[in-house]
GROMACS .gro file of N, CA and C in nm:
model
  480
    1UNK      N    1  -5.097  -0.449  -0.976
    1UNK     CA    2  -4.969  -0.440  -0.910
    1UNK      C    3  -4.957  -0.311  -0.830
    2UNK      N    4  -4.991  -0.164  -0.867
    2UNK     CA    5  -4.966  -0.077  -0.833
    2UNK      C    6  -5.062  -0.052  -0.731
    3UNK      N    7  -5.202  -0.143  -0.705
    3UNK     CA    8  -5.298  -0.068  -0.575
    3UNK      C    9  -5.182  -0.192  -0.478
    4UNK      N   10  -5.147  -0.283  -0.519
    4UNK     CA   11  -5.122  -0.403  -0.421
    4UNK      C   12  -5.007  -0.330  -0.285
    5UNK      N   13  -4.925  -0.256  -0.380
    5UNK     CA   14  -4.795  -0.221  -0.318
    5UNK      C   15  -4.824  -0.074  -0.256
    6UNK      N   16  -4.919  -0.004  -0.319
    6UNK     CA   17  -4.992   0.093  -0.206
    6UNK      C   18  -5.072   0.014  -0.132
    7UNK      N   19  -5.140  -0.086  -0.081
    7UNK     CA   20  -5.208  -0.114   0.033
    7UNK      C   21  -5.105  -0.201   0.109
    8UNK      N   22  -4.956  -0.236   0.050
    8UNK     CA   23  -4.861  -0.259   0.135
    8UNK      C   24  -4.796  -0.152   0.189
    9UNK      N   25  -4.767  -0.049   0.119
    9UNK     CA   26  -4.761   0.110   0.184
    9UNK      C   27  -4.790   0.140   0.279
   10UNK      N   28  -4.933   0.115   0.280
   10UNK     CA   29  -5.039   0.138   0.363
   10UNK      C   30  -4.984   0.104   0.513
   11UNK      N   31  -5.023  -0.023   0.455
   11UNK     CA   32  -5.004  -0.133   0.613
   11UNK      C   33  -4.889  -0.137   0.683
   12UNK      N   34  -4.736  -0.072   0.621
   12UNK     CA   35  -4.630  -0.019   0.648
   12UNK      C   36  -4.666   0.072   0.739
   13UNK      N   37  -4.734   0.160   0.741
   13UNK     CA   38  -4.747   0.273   0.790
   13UNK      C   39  -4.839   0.239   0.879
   14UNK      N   40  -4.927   0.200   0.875
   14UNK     CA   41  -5.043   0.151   1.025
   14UNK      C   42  -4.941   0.091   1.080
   15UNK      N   43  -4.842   0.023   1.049
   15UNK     CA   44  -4.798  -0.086   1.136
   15UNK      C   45  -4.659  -0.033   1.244
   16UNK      N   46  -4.634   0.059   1.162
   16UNK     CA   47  -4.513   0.184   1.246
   16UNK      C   48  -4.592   0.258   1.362
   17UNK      N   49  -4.706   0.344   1.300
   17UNK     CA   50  -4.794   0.414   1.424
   17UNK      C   51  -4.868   0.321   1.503
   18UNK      N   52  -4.907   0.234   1.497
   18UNK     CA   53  -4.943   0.106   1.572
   18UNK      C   54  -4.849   0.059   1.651
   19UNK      N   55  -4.731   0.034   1.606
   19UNK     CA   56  -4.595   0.008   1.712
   19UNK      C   57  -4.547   0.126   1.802
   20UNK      N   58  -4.536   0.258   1.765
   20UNK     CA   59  -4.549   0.351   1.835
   20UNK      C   60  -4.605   0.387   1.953
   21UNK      N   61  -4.784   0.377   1.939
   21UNK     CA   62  -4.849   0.394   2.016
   21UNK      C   63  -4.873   0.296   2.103
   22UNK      N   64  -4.833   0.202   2.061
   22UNK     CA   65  -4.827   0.077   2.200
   22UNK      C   66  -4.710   0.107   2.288
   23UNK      N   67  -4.565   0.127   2.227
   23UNK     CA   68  -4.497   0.211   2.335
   23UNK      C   69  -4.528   0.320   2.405
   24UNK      N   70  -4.638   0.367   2.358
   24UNK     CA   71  -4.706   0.491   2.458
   24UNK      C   72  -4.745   0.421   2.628
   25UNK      N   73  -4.792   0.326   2.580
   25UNK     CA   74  -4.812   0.250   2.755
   25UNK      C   75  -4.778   0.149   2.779
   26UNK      N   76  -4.633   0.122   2.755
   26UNK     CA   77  -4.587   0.041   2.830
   26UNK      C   78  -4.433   0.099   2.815
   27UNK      N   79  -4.383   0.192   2.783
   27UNK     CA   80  -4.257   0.219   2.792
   27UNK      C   81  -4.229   0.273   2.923
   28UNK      N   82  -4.128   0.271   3.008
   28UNK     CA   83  -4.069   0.316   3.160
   28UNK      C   84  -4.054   0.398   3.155
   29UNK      N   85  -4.017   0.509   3.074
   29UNK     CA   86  -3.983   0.681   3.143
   29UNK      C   87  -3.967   0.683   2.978
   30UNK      N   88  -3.958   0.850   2.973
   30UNK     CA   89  -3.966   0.902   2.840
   30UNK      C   90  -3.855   0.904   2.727
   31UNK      N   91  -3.731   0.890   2.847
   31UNK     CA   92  -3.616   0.905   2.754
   31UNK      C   93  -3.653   0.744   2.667
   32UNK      N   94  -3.693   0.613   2.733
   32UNK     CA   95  -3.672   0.518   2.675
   32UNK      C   96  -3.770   0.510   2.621
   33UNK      N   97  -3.905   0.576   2.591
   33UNK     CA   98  -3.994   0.589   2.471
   33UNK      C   99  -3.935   0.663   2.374
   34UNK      N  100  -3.861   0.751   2.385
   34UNK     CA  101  -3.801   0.825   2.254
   34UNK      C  102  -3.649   0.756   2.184
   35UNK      N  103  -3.616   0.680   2.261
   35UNK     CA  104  -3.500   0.576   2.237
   35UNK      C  105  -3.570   0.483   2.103
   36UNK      N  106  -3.663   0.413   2.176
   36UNK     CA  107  -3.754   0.346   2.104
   36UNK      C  108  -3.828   0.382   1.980
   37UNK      N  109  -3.863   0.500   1.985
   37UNK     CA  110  -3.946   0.566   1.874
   37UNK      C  111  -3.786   0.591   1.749
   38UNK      N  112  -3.740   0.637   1.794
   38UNK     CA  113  -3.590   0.631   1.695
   38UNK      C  114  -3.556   0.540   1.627
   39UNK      N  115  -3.524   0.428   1.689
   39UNK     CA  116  -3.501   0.292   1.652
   39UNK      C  117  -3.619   0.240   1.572
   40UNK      N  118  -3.725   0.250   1.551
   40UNK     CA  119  -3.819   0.199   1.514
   40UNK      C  120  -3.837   0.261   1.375
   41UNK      N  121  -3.821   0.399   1.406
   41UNK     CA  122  -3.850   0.503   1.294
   41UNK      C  123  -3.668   0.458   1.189
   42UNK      N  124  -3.611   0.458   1.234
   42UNK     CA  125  -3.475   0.395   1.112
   42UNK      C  126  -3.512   0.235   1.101
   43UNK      N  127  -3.577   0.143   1.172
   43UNK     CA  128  -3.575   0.056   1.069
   43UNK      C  129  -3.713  -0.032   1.043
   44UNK      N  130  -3.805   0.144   1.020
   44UNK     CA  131  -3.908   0.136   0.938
   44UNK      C  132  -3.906   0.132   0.793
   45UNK      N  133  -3.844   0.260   0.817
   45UNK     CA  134  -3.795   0.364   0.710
   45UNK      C  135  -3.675   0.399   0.636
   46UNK      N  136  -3.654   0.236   0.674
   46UNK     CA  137  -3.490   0.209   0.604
   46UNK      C  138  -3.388   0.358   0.604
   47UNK      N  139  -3.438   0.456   0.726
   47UNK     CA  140  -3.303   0.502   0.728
   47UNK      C  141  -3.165   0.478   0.786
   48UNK      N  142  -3.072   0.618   0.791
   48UNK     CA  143  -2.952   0.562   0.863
   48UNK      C  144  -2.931   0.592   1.002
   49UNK      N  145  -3.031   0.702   1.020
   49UNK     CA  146  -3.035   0.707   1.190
   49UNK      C  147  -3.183   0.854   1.183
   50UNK      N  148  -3.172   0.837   1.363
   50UNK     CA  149  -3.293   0.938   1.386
   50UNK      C  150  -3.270   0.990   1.510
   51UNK      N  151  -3.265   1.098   1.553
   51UNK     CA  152  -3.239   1.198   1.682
   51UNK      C  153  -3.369   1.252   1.699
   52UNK      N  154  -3.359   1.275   1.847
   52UNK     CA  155  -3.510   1.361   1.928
   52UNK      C  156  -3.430   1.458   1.956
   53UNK      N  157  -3.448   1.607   1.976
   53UNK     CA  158  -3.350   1.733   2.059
   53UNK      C  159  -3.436   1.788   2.118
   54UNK      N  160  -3.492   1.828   2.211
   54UNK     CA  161  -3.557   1.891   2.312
   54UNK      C  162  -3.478   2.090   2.292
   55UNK      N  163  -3.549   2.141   2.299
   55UNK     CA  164  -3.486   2.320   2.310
   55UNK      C  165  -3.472   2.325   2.468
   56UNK      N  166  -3.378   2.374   2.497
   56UNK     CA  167  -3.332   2.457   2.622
   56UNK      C  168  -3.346   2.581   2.575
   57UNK      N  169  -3.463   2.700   2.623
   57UNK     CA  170  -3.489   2.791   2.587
   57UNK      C  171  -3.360   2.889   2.632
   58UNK      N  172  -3.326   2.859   2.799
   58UNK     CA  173  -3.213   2.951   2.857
   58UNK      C  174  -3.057   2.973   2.767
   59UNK      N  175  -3.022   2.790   2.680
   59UNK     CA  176  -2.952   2.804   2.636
   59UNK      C  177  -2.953   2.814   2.472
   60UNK      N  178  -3.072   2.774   2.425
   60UNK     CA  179  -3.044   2.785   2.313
   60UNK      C  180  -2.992   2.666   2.207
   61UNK      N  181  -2.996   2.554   2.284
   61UNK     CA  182  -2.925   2.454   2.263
   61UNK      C  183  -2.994   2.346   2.249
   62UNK      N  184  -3.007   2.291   2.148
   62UNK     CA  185  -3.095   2.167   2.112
   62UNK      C  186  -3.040   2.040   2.182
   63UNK      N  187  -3.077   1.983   2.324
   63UNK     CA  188  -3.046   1.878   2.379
   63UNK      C  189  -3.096   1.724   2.345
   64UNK      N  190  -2.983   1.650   2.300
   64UNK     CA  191  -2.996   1.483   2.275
   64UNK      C  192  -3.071   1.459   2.401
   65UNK      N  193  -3.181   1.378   2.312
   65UNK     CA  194  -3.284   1.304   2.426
   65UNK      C  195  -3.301   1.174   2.374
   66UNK      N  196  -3.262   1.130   2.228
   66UNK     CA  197  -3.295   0.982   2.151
   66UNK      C  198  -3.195   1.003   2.075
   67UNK      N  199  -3.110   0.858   2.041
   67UNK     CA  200  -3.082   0.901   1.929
   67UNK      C  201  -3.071   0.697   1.833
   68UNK      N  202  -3.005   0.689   1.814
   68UNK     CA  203  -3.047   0.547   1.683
   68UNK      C  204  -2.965   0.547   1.592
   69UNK      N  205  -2.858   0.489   1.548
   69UNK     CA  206  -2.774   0.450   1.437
   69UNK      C  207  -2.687   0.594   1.412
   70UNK      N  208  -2.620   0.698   1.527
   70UNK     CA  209  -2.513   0.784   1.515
   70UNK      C  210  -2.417   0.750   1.579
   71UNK      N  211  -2.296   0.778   1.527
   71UNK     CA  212  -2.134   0.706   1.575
   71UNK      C  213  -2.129   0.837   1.734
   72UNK      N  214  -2.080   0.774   1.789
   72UNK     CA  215  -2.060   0.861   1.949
   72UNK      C  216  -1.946   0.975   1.918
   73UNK      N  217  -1.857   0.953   1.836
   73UNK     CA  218  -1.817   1.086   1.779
   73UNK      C  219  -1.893   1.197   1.737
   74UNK      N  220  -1.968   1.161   1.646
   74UNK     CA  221  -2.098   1.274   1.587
   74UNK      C  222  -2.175   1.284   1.690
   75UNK      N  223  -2.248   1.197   1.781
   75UNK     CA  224  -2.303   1.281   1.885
   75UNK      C  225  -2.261   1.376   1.950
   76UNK      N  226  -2.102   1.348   2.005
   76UNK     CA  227  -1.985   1.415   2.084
   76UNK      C  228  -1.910   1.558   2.006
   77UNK      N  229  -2.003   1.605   1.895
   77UNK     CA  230  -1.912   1.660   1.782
   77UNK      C  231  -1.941   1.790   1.876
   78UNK      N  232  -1.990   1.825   1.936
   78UNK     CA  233  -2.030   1.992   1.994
   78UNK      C  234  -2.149   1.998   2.010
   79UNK      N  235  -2.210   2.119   2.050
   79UNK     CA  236  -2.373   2.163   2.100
   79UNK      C  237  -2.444   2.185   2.010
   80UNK      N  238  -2.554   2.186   1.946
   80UNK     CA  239  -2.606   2.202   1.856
   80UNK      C  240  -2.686   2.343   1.866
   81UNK      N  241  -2.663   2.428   1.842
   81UNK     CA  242  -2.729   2.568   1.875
   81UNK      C  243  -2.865   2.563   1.741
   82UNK      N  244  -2.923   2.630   1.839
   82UNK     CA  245  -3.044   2.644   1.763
   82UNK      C  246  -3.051   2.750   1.638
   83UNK      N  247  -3.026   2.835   1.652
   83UNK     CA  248  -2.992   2.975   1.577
   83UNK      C  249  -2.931   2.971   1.486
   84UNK      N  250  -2.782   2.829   1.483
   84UNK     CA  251  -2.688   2.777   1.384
   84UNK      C  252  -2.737   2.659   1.337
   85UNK      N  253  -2.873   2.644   1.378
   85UNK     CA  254  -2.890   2.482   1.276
   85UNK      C  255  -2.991   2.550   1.161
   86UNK      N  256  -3.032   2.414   1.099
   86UNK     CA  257  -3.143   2.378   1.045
   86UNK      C  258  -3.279   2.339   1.150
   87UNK      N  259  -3.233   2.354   1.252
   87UNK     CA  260  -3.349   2.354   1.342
   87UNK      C  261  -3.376   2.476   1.382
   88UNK      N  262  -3.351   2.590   1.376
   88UNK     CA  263  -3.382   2.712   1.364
   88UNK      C  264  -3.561   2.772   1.303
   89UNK      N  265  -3.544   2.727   1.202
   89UNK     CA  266  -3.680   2.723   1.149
   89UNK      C  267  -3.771   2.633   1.161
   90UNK      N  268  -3.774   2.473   1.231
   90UNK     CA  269  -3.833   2.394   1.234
   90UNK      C  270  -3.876   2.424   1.406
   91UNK      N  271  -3.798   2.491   1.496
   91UNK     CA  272  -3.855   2.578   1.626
   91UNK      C  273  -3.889   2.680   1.631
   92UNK      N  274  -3.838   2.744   1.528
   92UNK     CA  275  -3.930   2.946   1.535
   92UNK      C  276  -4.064   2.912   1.482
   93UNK      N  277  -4.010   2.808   1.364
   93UNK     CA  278  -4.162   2.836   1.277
   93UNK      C  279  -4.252   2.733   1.266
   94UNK      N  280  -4.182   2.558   1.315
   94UNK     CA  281  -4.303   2.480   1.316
   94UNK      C  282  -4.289   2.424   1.186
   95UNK      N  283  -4.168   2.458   1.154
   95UNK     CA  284  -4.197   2.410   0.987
   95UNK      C  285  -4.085   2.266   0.976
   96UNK      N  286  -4.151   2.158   0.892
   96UNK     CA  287  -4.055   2.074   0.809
   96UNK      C  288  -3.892   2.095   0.745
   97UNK      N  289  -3.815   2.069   0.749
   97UNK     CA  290  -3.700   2.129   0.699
   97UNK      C  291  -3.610   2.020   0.621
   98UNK      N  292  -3.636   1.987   0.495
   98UNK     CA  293  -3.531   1.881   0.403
   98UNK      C  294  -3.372   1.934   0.374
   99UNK      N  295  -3.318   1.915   0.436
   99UNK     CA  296  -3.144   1.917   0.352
   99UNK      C  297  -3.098   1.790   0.231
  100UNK      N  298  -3.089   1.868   0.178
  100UNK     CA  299  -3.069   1.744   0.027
  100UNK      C  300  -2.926   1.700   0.040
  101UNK      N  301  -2.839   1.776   0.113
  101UNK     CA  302  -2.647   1.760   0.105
  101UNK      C  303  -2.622   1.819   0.220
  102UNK      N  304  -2.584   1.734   0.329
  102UNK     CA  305  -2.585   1.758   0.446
  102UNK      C  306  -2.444   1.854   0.467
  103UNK      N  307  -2.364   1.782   0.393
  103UNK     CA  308  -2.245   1.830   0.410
  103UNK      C  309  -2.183   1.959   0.283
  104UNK      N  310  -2.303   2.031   0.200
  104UNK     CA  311  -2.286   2.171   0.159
  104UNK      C  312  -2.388   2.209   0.205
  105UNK      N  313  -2.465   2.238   0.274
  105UNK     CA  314  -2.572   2.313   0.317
  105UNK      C  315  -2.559   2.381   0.405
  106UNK      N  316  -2.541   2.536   0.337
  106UNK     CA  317  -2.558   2.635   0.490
  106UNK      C  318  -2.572   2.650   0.579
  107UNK      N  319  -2.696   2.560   0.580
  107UNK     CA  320  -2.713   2.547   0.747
  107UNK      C  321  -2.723   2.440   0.774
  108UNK      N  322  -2.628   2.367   0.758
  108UNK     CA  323  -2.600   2.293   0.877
  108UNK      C  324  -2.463   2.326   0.938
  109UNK      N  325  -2.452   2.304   1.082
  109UNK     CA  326  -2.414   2.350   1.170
  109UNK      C  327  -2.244   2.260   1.178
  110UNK      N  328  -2.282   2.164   1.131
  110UNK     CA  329  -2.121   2.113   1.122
  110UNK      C  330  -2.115   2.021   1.055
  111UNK      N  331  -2.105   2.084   0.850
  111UNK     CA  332  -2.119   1.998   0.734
  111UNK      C  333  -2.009   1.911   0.736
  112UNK      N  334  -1.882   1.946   0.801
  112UNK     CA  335  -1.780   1.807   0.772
  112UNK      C  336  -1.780   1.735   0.846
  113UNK      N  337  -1.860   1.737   0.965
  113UNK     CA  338  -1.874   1.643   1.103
  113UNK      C  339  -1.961   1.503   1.003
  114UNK      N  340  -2.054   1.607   0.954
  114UNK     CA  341  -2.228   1.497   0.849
  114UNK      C  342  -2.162   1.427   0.812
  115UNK      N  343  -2.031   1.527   0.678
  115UNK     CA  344  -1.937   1.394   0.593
  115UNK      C  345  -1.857   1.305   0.641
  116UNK      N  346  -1.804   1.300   0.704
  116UNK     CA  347  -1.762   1.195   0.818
  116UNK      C  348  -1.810   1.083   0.885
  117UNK      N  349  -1.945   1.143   0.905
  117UNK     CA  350  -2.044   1.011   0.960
  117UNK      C  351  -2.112   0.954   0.848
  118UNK      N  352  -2.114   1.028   0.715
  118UNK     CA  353  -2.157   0.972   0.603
  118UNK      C  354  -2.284   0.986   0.597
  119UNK      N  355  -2.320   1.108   0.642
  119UNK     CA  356  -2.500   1.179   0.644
  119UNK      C  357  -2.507   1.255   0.515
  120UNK      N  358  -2.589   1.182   0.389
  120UNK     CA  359  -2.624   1.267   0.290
  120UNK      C  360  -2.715   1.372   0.306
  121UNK      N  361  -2.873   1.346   0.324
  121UNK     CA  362  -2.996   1.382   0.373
  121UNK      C  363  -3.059   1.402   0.525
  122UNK      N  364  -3.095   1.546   0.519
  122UNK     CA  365  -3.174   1.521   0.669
  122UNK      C  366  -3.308   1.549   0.603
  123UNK      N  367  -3.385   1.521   0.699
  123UNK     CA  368  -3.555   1.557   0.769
  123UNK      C  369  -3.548   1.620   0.875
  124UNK      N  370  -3.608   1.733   0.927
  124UNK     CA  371  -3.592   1.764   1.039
  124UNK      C  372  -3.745   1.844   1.052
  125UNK      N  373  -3.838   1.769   1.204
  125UNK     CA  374  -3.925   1.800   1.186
  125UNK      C  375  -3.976   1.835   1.324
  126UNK      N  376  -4.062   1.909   1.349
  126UNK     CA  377  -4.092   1.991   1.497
  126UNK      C  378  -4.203   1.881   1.568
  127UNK      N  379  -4.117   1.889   1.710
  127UNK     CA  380  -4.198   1.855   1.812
  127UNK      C  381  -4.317   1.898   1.838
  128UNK      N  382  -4.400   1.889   1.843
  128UNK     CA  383  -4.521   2.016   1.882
  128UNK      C  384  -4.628   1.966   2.049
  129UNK      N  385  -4.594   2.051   2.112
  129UNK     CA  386  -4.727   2.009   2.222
  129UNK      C  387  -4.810   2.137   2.247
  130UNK      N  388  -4.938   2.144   2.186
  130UNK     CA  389  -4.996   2.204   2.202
  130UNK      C  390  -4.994   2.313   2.111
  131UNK      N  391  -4.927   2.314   1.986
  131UNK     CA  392  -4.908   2.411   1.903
  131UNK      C  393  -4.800   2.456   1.873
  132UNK      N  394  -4.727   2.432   2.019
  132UNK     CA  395  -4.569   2.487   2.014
  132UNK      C  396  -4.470   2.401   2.026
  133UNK      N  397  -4.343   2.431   1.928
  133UNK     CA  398  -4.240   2.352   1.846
  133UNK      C  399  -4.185   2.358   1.986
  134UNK      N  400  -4.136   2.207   2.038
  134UNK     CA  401  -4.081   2.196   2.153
  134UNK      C  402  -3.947   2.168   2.128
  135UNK      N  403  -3.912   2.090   2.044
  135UNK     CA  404  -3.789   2.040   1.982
  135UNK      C  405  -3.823   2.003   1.872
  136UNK      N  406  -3.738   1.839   1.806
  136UNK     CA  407  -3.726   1.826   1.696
  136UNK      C  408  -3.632   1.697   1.675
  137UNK      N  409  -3.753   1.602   1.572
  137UNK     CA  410  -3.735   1.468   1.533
  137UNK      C  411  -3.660   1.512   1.417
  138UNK      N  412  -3.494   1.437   1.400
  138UNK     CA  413  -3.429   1.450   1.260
  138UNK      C  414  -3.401   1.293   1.200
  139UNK      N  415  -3.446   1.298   1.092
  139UNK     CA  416  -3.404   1.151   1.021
  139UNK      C  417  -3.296   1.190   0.929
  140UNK      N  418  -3.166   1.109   0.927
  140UNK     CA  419  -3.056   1.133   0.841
  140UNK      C  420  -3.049   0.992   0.716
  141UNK      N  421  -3.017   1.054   0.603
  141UNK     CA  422  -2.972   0.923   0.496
  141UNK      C  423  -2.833   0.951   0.475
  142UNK      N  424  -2.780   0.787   0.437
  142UNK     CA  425  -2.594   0.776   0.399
  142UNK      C  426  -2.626   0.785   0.213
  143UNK      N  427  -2.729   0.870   0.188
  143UNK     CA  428  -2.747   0.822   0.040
  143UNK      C  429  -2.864   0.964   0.004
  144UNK      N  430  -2.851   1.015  -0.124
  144UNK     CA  431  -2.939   1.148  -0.167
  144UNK      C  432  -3.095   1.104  -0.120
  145UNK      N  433  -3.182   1.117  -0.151
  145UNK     CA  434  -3.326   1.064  -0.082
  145UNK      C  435  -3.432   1.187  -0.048
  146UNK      N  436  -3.489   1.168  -0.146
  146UNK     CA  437  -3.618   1.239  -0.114
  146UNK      C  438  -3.699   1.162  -0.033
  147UNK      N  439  -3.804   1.229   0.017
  147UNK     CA  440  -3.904   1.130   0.102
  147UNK      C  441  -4.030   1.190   0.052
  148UNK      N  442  -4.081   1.094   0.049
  148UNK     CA  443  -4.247   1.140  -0.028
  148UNK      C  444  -4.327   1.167   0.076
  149UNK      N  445  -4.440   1.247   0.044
  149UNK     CA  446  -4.503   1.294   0.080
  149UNK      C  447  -4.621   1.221   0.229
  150UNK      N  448  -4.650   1.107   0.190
  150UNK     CA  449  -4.666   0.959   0.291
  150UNK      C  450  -4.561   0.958   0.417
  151UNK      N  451  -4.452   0.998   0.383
  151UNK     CA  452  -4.345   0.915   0.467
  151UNK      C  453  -4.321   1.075   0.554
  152UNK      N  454  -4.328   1.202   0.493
  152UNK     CA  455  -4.324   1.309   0.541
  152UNK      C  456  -4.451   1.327   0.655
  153UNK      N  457  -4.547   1.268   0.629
  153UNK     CA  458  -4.707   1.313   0.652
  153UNK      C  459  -4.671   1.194   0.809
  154UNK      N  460  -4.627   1.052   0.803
  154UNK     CA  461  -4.608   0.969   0.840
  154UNK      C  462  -4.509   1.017   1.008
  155UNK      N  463  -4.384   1.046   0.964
  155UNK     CA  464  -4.284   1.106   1.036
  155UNK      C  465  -4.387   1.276   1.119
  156UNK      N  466  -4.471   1.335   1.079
  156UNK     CA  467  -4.541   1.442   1.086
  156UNK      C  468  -4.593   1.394   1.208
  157UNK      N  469  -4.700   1.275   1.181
  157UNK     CA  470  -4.763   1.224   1.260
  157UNK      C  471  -4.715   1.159   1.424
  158UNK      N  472  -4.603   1.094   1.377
  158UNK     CA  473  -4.492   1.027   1.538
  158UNK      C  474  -4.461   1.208   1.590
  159UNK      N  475  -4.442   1.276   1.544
  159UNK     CA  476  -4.338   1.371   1.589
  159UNK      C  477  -4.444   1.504   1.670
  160UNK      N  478  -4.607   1.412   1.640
  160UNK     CA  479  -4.710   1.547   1.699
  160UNK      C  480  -4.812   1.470   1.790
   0.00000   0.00000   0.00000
């Protein structure tokens, strides 16, 4: 039972980066490959939504470029500064960043906006081209949620 449902694991996961990379050549412009990659990535991964943010270095400001299962209020909630998020460290440093409680966590940038939209959990994980954190893929849950190590490694992989 237990190899069966890891080689369904498995094939979960070939079958996401496999869908991915076929939108690599045939999607029309980039915004609607990253539209796509969003959508795909929430209902792979049974989450509740997924954002792309691009850095504006001049401003500082993590710009919506994708986004997938967020109410247009929470998109509309304000700018997302880099310096005031949880994306702070996932662009200085390249690093992974889990919020376990979206809506007590220091850093996030606007915890009662999360509770409102009903965001328990983020992921928030760096763009990288060429080494350097360009922006940043975030997956949100309406529910506590760890993500294992597969699904981290998985999300690692779309996001580089």
């Amino acid at each position: 039972m237990g190899e069966r449902s890891e080689l369904e694991r498995r094939l979960k996961e070939l079958s996401l980066l496999y869908e991915i990379s076929s939108l690599l050549t045939s999607a029309v412009d980039v915004d609607e490959l990253l539209n796509l990659i969003a959508r795909i990535v929430v209902e792979k991964l049974g989450v509740k939504a997924c954002s792309v943010r691009l850095l504006d270095e001049e401003t500082g400001e993590m710009v919506l470029k994708a986004v997938y299962g967020l109410s247009r209020e929470y998109i509309d909630k304000g700018p997302v500064v880099v310096w005031k998020s949880p994306l702070k460290d996932v662009i200085m440093k390249g690093e992974t960043v889990y919020i376990e409680d979206a809506s007590t966590d220091p850093r996030v940038q606007y915890p009662e906006e999360a509770r409102k939209e009903g965001i328990k959990s983020m992921l928030c994980l760096a763009l990288m081209i060429n080494g350097k954190p360009i922006g940043a893929l975030s997956v949100y849950t309406d529910r506590p949620r760890r993500f294992t190590i597969d699904e981290i490694w998985l999300l690692q992989s779309i996001a580089n």
